[in-house]
Amino acid sequence: MVEKISYSGSVCFSGVVVSFSGLDLSLDETYSIRFDNLSTIPAATNVTLNPTGFILAPSDKSPVLSTIFKSRSNYSNNASLNLISLSIYNNSNELIHRDYKSISCESLCGTGVPLSPTPTVTPTITPTITPTPTQTPPPPSPQPTLNIRTSFDRLINVLPTCNKVLIRAKAYGDINKTYAYTFGTDMTNVDLQISNPAGYITILQNPTYVYTNITLPESCKDYVLEFGLSDDINTVQSAAVFRCGNC
C-alpha cells in the first residue's frame, strides 16, 4: 500500500521531509540508500530531492530514512502528484528493499509563490487568568486495529492500448464483510474514463479483486488511478500510475 500525503503549494515549495520506516537491516553490513522521483504529473513540474542517496552503516536495525522533497512550477494554479521511492542495496549491489510515498501538492502559483499572502497577525494583550487545578485525564482507550487495506498489482503500469483496458485492484478486509469501493483520480482537468467508478464488494478471501475498464486520454503520458475501500468508519486508498502507447 502506497501512503498518500497531501500538502499545500506553499509547503511543497518550501520543502517537506519524506520519511520511510519499518525497515529490518543488519548492523554488520553497509547499505547504499537511493531516493527517486519516479513520476510527476504534470511532467512540467520541477521536483528536487535532497539527498538523492547516501551510504548507511546502521546503528539501529530499523532506522528512519528521510529526504527533503521540493516542488515548484512556472504555471499558474498547477497542482502536482508525485511518486517517490526508497531503494536499499546491500554490499553486493542487490536490491533488498523498496518502498513508495505518493506526495500530492495543491496549487502552486507561478514559481511557487502562495496563492495569497500570509495574513499579518496583530498581537493582543491576554489578561492574566488565575490557574485552576490541573486534573489528570484518564488514559485513552486503545484504538481498534484497522483490518482493511488496498493495493494494485504494480505501481507503474504500461498498457498495450489506451482504450478500455481491463485492470484490477486488491481489496483486503474481514471475511464475509461488505465494503464500499471507489476508482478515481485527483488529477484536475483530466478525462480519465472509468467503467466501474464505485460499488460494493464482499470480501470472500484476501485479497479479493475488483475490476474496471479504463480509457486514457492520450498515449505516452502518465495518469494516476486511485482505489479506495471504506467501511462505516474508515477509508483506505492506494494509487498507481498508468501509461499507454509504444513510447
PDB file of N, CA and C in Angstrom, residues 200-246:
ATOM      1  N   TYR A 200     -19.932  -1.930  -4.360  1.00  0.00           N
ATOM      2  CA  TYR A 200     -19.752  -2.639  -3.094  1.00  0.00           C
ATOM      3  C   TYR A 200     -19.136  -4.000  -3.379  1.00  0.00           C
ATOM      4  N   ILE A 201     -18.284  -4.441  -2.460  1.00  0.00           N
ATOM      5  CA  ILE A 201     -17.613  -5.726  -2.602  1.00  0.00           C
ATOM      6  C   ILE A 201     -17.642  -6.463  -1.271  1.00  0.00           C
ATOM      7  N   THR A 202     -17.950  -7.758  -1.314  1.00  0.00           N
ATOM      8  CA  THR A 202     -17.886  -8.602  -0.124  1.00  0.00           C
ATOM      9  C   THR A 202     -16.574  -9.369  -0.153  1.00  0.00           C
ATOM     10  N   ILE A 203     -15.809  -9.274   0.914  1.00  0.00           N
ATOM     11  CA  ILE A 203     -14.508  -9.938   0.995  1.00  0.00           C
ATOM     12  C   ILE A 203     -14.726 -11.429   1.234  1.00  0.00           C
ATOM     13  N   LEU A 204     -14.423 -12.253   0.224  1.00  0.00           N
ATOM     14  CA  LEU A 204     -14.536 -13.705   0.344  1.00  0.00           C
ATOM     15  C   LEU A 204     -13.194 -14.352   0.629  1.00  0.00           C
ATOM     16  N   GLN A 205     -12.124 -13.666   0.243  1.00  0.00           N
ATOM     17  CA  GLN A 205     -10.765 -14.104   0.550  1.00  0.00           C
ATOM     18  C   GLN A 205      -9.862 -12.890   0.463  1.00  0.00           C
ATOM     19  N   ASN A 206      -8.661 -12.969   1.023  1.00  0.00           N
ATOM     20  CA  ASN A 206      -7.703 -11.869   0.974  1.00  0.00           C
ATOM     21  C   ASN A 206      -6.522 -12.254   0.100  1.00  0.00           C
ATOM     22  N   PRO A 207      -6.301 -11.514  -1.029  1.00  0.00           N
ATOM     23  CA  PRO A 207      -7.116 -10.372  -1.455  1.00  0.00           C
ATOM     24  C   PRO A 207      -8.340 -10.798  -2.249  1.00  0.00           C
ATOM     25  N   THR A 208      -9.348  -9.927  -2.310  1.00  0.00           N
ATOM     26  CA  THR A 208     -10.459 -10.050  -3.242  1.00  0.00           C
ATOM     27  C   THR A 208     -10.252  -8.995  -4.330  1.00  0.00           C
ATOM     28  N   TYR A 209     -10.355  -9.400  -5.601  1.00  0.00           N
ATOM     29  CA  TYR A 209     -10.035  -8.497  -6.698  1.00  0.00           C
ATOM     30  C   TYR A 209     -11.280  -7.719  -7.149  1.00  0.00           C
ATOM     31  N   VAL A 210     -11.060  -6.442  -7.479  1.00  0.00           N
ATOM     32  CA  VAL A 210     -12.100  -5.569  -8.014  1.00  0.00           C
ATOM     33  C   VAL A 210     -11.615  -5.081  -9.380  1.00  0.00           C
ATOM     34  N   TYR A 211     -12.480  -5.196 -10.402  1.00  0.00           N
ATOM     35  CA  TYR A 211     -12.072  -4.917 -11.771  1.00  0.00           C
ATOM     36  C   TYR A 211     -12.790  -3.685 -12.331  1.00  0.00           C
ATOM     37  N   THR A 212     -12.112  -3.006 -13.267  1.00  0.00           N
ATOM     38  CA  THR A 212     -12.715  -1.900 -14.004  1.00  0.00           C
ATOM     39  C   THR A 212     -11.987  -1.747 -15.330  1.00  0.00           C
ATOM     40  N   ASN A 213     -12.669  -1.157 -16.317  1.00  0.00           N
ATOM     41  CA  ASN A 213     -12.024  -0.767 -17.571  1.00  0.00           C
ATOM     42  C   ASN A 213     -11.671   0.713 -17.500  1.00  0.00           C
ATOM     43  N   ILE A 214     -10.483   1.077 -17.985  1.00  0.00           N
ATOM     44  CA  ILE A 214     -10.099   2.484 -18.028  1.00  0.00           C
ATOM     45  C   ILE A 214      -9.690   2.850 -19.447  1.00  0.00           C
ATOM     46  N   THR A 215      -9.975   4.091 -19.832  1.00  0.00           N
ATOM     47  CA  THR A 215      -9.545   4.652 -21.105  1.00  0.00           C
ATOM     48  C   THR A 215      -8.719   5.897 -20.821  1.00  0.00           C
ATOM     49  N   LEU A 216      -7.471   5.887 -21.287  1.00  0.00           N
ATOM     50  CA  LEU A 216      -6.564   7.005 -21.043  1.00  0.00           C
ATOM     51  C   LEU A 216      -6.702   8.033 -22.167  1.00  0.00           C
ATOM     52  N   PRO A 217      -6.737   9.329 -21.849  1.00  0.00           N
ATOM     53  CA  PRO A 217      -6.966  10.361 -22.872  1.00  0.00           C
ATOM     54  C   PRO A 217      -5.884  10.439 -23.939  1.00  0.00           C
ATOM     55  N   GLU A 218      -4.608  10.270 -23.557  1.00  0.00           N
ATOM     56  CA  GLU A 218      -3.507  10.424 -24.506  1.00  0.00           C
ATOM     57  C   GLU A 218      -2.458   9.346 -24.259  1.00  0.00           C
ATOM     58  N   SER A 219      -1.759   8.963 -25.311  1.00  0.00           N
ATOM     59  CA  SER A 219      -0.678   7.989 -25.170  1.00  0.00           C
ATOM     60  C   SER A 219       0.581   8.676 -24.651  1.00  0.00           C
ATOM     61  N   CYS A 220       1.461   7.871 -24.065  1.00  0.00           N
ATOM     62  CA  CYS A 220       2.792   8.315 -23.618  1.00  0.00           C
ATOM     63  C   CYS A 220       2.726   9.387 -22.531  1.00  0.00           C
ATOM     64  N   LYS A 221       1.634   9.428 -21.791  1.00  0.00           N
ATOM     65  CA  LYS A 221       1.514  10.326 -20.644  1.00  0.00           C
ATOM     66  C   LYS A 221       1.126   9.510 -19.419  1.00  0.00           C
ATOM     67  N   ASP A 222       1.543   9.972 -18.251  1.00  0.00           N
ATOM     68  CA  ASP A 222       1.259   9.277 -17.007  1.00  0.00           C
ATOM     69  C   ASP A 222      -0.067   9.744 -16.421  1.00  0.00           C
ATOM     70  N   TYR A 223      -0.873   8.781 -15.996  1.00  0.00           N
ATOM     71  CA  TYR A 223      -2.141   9.073 -15.330  1.00  0.00           C
ATOM     72  C   TYR A 223      -2.202   8.264 -14.035  1.00  0.00           C
ATOM     73  N   VAL A 224      -2.707   8.890 -12.981  1.00  0.00           N
ATOM     74  CA  VAL A 224      -2.779   8.250 -11.669  1.00  0.00           C
ATOM     75  C   VAL A 224      -4.207   7.792 -11.414  1.00  0.00           C
ATOM     76  N   LEU A 225      -4.353   6.510 -11.111  1.00  0.00           N
ATOM     77  CA  LEU A 225      -5.644   5.939 -10.739  1.00  0.00           C
ATOM     78  C   LEU A 225      -5.584   5.563  -9.267  1.00  0.00           C
ATOM     79  N   GLU A 226      -6.642   5.907  -8.534  1.00  0.00           N
ATOM     80  CA  GLU A 226      -6.715   5.600  -7.113  1.00  0.00           C
ATOM     81  C   GLU A 226      -7.828   4.594  -6.860  1.00  0.00           C
ATOM     82  N   PHE A 227      -7.595   3.708  -5.899  1.00  0.00           N
ATOM     83  CA  PHE A 227      -8.588   2.717  -5.483  1.00  0.00           C
ATOM     84  C   PHE A 227      -8.801   2.854  -3.993  1.00  0.00           C
ATOM     85  N   GLY A 228     -10.040   3.095  -3.587  1.00  0.00           N
ATOM     86  CA  GLY A 228     -10.362   3.283  -2.171  1.00  0.00           C
ATOM     87  C   GLY A 228     -11.334   2.238  -1.677  1.00  0.00           C
ATOM     88  N   LEU A 229     -11.235   1.933  -0.387  1.00  0.00           N
ATOM     89  CA  LEU A 229     -12.108   0.949   0.267  1.00  0.00           C
ATOM     90  C   LEU A 229     -12.566   1.531   1.593  1.00  0.00           C
ATOM     91  N   SER A 230     -13.875   1.404   1.900  1.00  0.00           N
ATOM     92  CA  SER A 230     -14.437   2.042   3.097  1.00  0.00           C
ATOM     93  C   SER A 230     -15.357   1.085   3.831  1.00  0.00           C
ATOM     94  N   ASP A 231     -15.278   1.159   5.167  1.00  0.00           N
ATOM     95  CA  ASP A 231     -16.319   0.560   5.998  1.00  0.00           C
ATOM     96  C   ASP A 231     -17.177   1.702   6.530  1.00  0.00           C
ATOM     97  N   ASP A 232     -17.890   1.499   7.618  1.00  0.00           N
ATOM     98  CA  ASP A 232     -18.757   2.555   8.131  1.00  0.00           C
ATOM     99  C   ASP A 232     -17.974   3.710   8.747  1.00  0.00           C
ATOM    100  N   ILE A 233     -16.681   3.491   9.060  1.00  0.00           N
ATOM    101  CA  ILE A 233     -15.901   4.499   9.780  1.00  0.00           C
ATOM    102  C   ILE A 233     -14.646   4.896   9.024  1.00  0.00           C
ATOM    103  N   ASN A 234     -13.913   3.922   8.488  1.00  0.00           N
ATOM    104  CA  ASN A 234     -12.582   4.177   7.944  1.00  0.00           C
ATOM    105  C   ASN A 234     -12.567   4.062   6.430  1.00  0.00           C
ATOM    106  N   THR A 235     -11.617   4.789   5.818  1.00  0.00           N
ATOM    107  CA  THR A 235     -11.369   4.709   4.388  1.00  0.00           C
ATOM    108  C   THR A 235      -9.873   4.589   4.154  1.00  0.00           C
ATOM    109  N   VAL A 236      -9.466   3.640   3.314  1.00  0.00           N
ATOM    110  CA  VAL A 236      -8.067   3.493   2.914  1.00  0.00           C
ATOM    111  C   VAL A 236      -7.989   3.649   1.402  1.00  0.00           C
ATOM    112  N   GLN A 237      -6.811   4.010   0.898  1.00  0.00           N
ATOM    113  CA  GLN A 237      -6.681   4.329  -0.511  1.00  0.00           C
ATOM    114  C   GLN A 237      -5.273   4.015  -0.992  1.00  0.00           C
ATOM    115  N   SER A 238      -5.170   3.500  -2.225  1.00  0.00           N
ATOM    116  CA  SER A 238      -3.884   3.272  -2.882  1.00  0.00           C
ATOM    117  C   SER A 238      -3.902   3.939  -4.249  1.00  0.00           C
ATOM    118  N   ALA A 239      -2.705   4.206  -4.789  1.00  0.00           N
ATOM    119  CA  ALA A 239      -2.591   4.859  -6.088  1.00  0.00           C
ATOM    120  C   ALA A 239      -1.564   4.127  -6.945  1.00  0.00           C
ATOM    121  N   ALA A 240      -1.771   4.148  -8.268  1.00  0.00           N
ATOM    122  CA  ALA A 240      -0.829   3.573  -9.224  1.00  0.00           C
ATOM    123  C   ALA A 240      -0.809   4.452 -10.466  1.00  0.00           C
ATOM    124  N   VAL A 241       0.305   4.385 -11.195  1.00  0.00           N
ATOM    125  CA  VAL A 241       0.495   5.184 -12.414  1.00  0.00           C
ATOM    126  C   VAL A 241       0.250   4.292 -13.634  1.00  0.00           C
ATOM    127  N   PHE A 242      -0.506   4.815 -14.621  1.00  0.00           N
ATOM    128  CA  PHE A 242      -0.819   4.070 -15.841  1.00  0.00           C
ATOM    129  C   PHE A 242      -0.403   4.911 -17.057  1.00  0.00           C
ATOM    130  N   ARG A 243       0.174   4.229 -18.051  1.00  0.00           N
ATOM    131  CA  ARG A 243       0.615   4.878 -19.299  1.00  0.00           C
ATOM    132  C   ARG A 243       0.314   3.920 -20.448  1.00  0.00           C
ATOM    133  N   CYS A 244      -0.073   4.451 -21.593  1.00  0.00           N
ATOM    134  CA  CYS A 244      -0.361   3.593 -22.742  1.00  0.00           C
ATOM    135  C   CYS A 244       0.450   4.077 -23.955  1.00  0.00           C
ATOM    136  N   GLY A 245       0.581   3.191 -24.928  1.00  0.00           N
ATOM    137  CA  GLY A 245       1.281   3.545 -26.166  1.00  0.00           C
ATOM    138  C   GLY A 245       2.695   3.016 -26.209  1.00  0.00           C
ATOM    139  N   ASN A 246       3.237   2.918 -27.406  1.00  0.00           N
ATOM    140  CA  ASN A 246       4.619   2.457 -27.610  1.00  0.00           C
ATOM    141  C   ASN A 246       5.543   3.665 -27.582  1.00  0.00           C
TER     142      ASN A 246
END
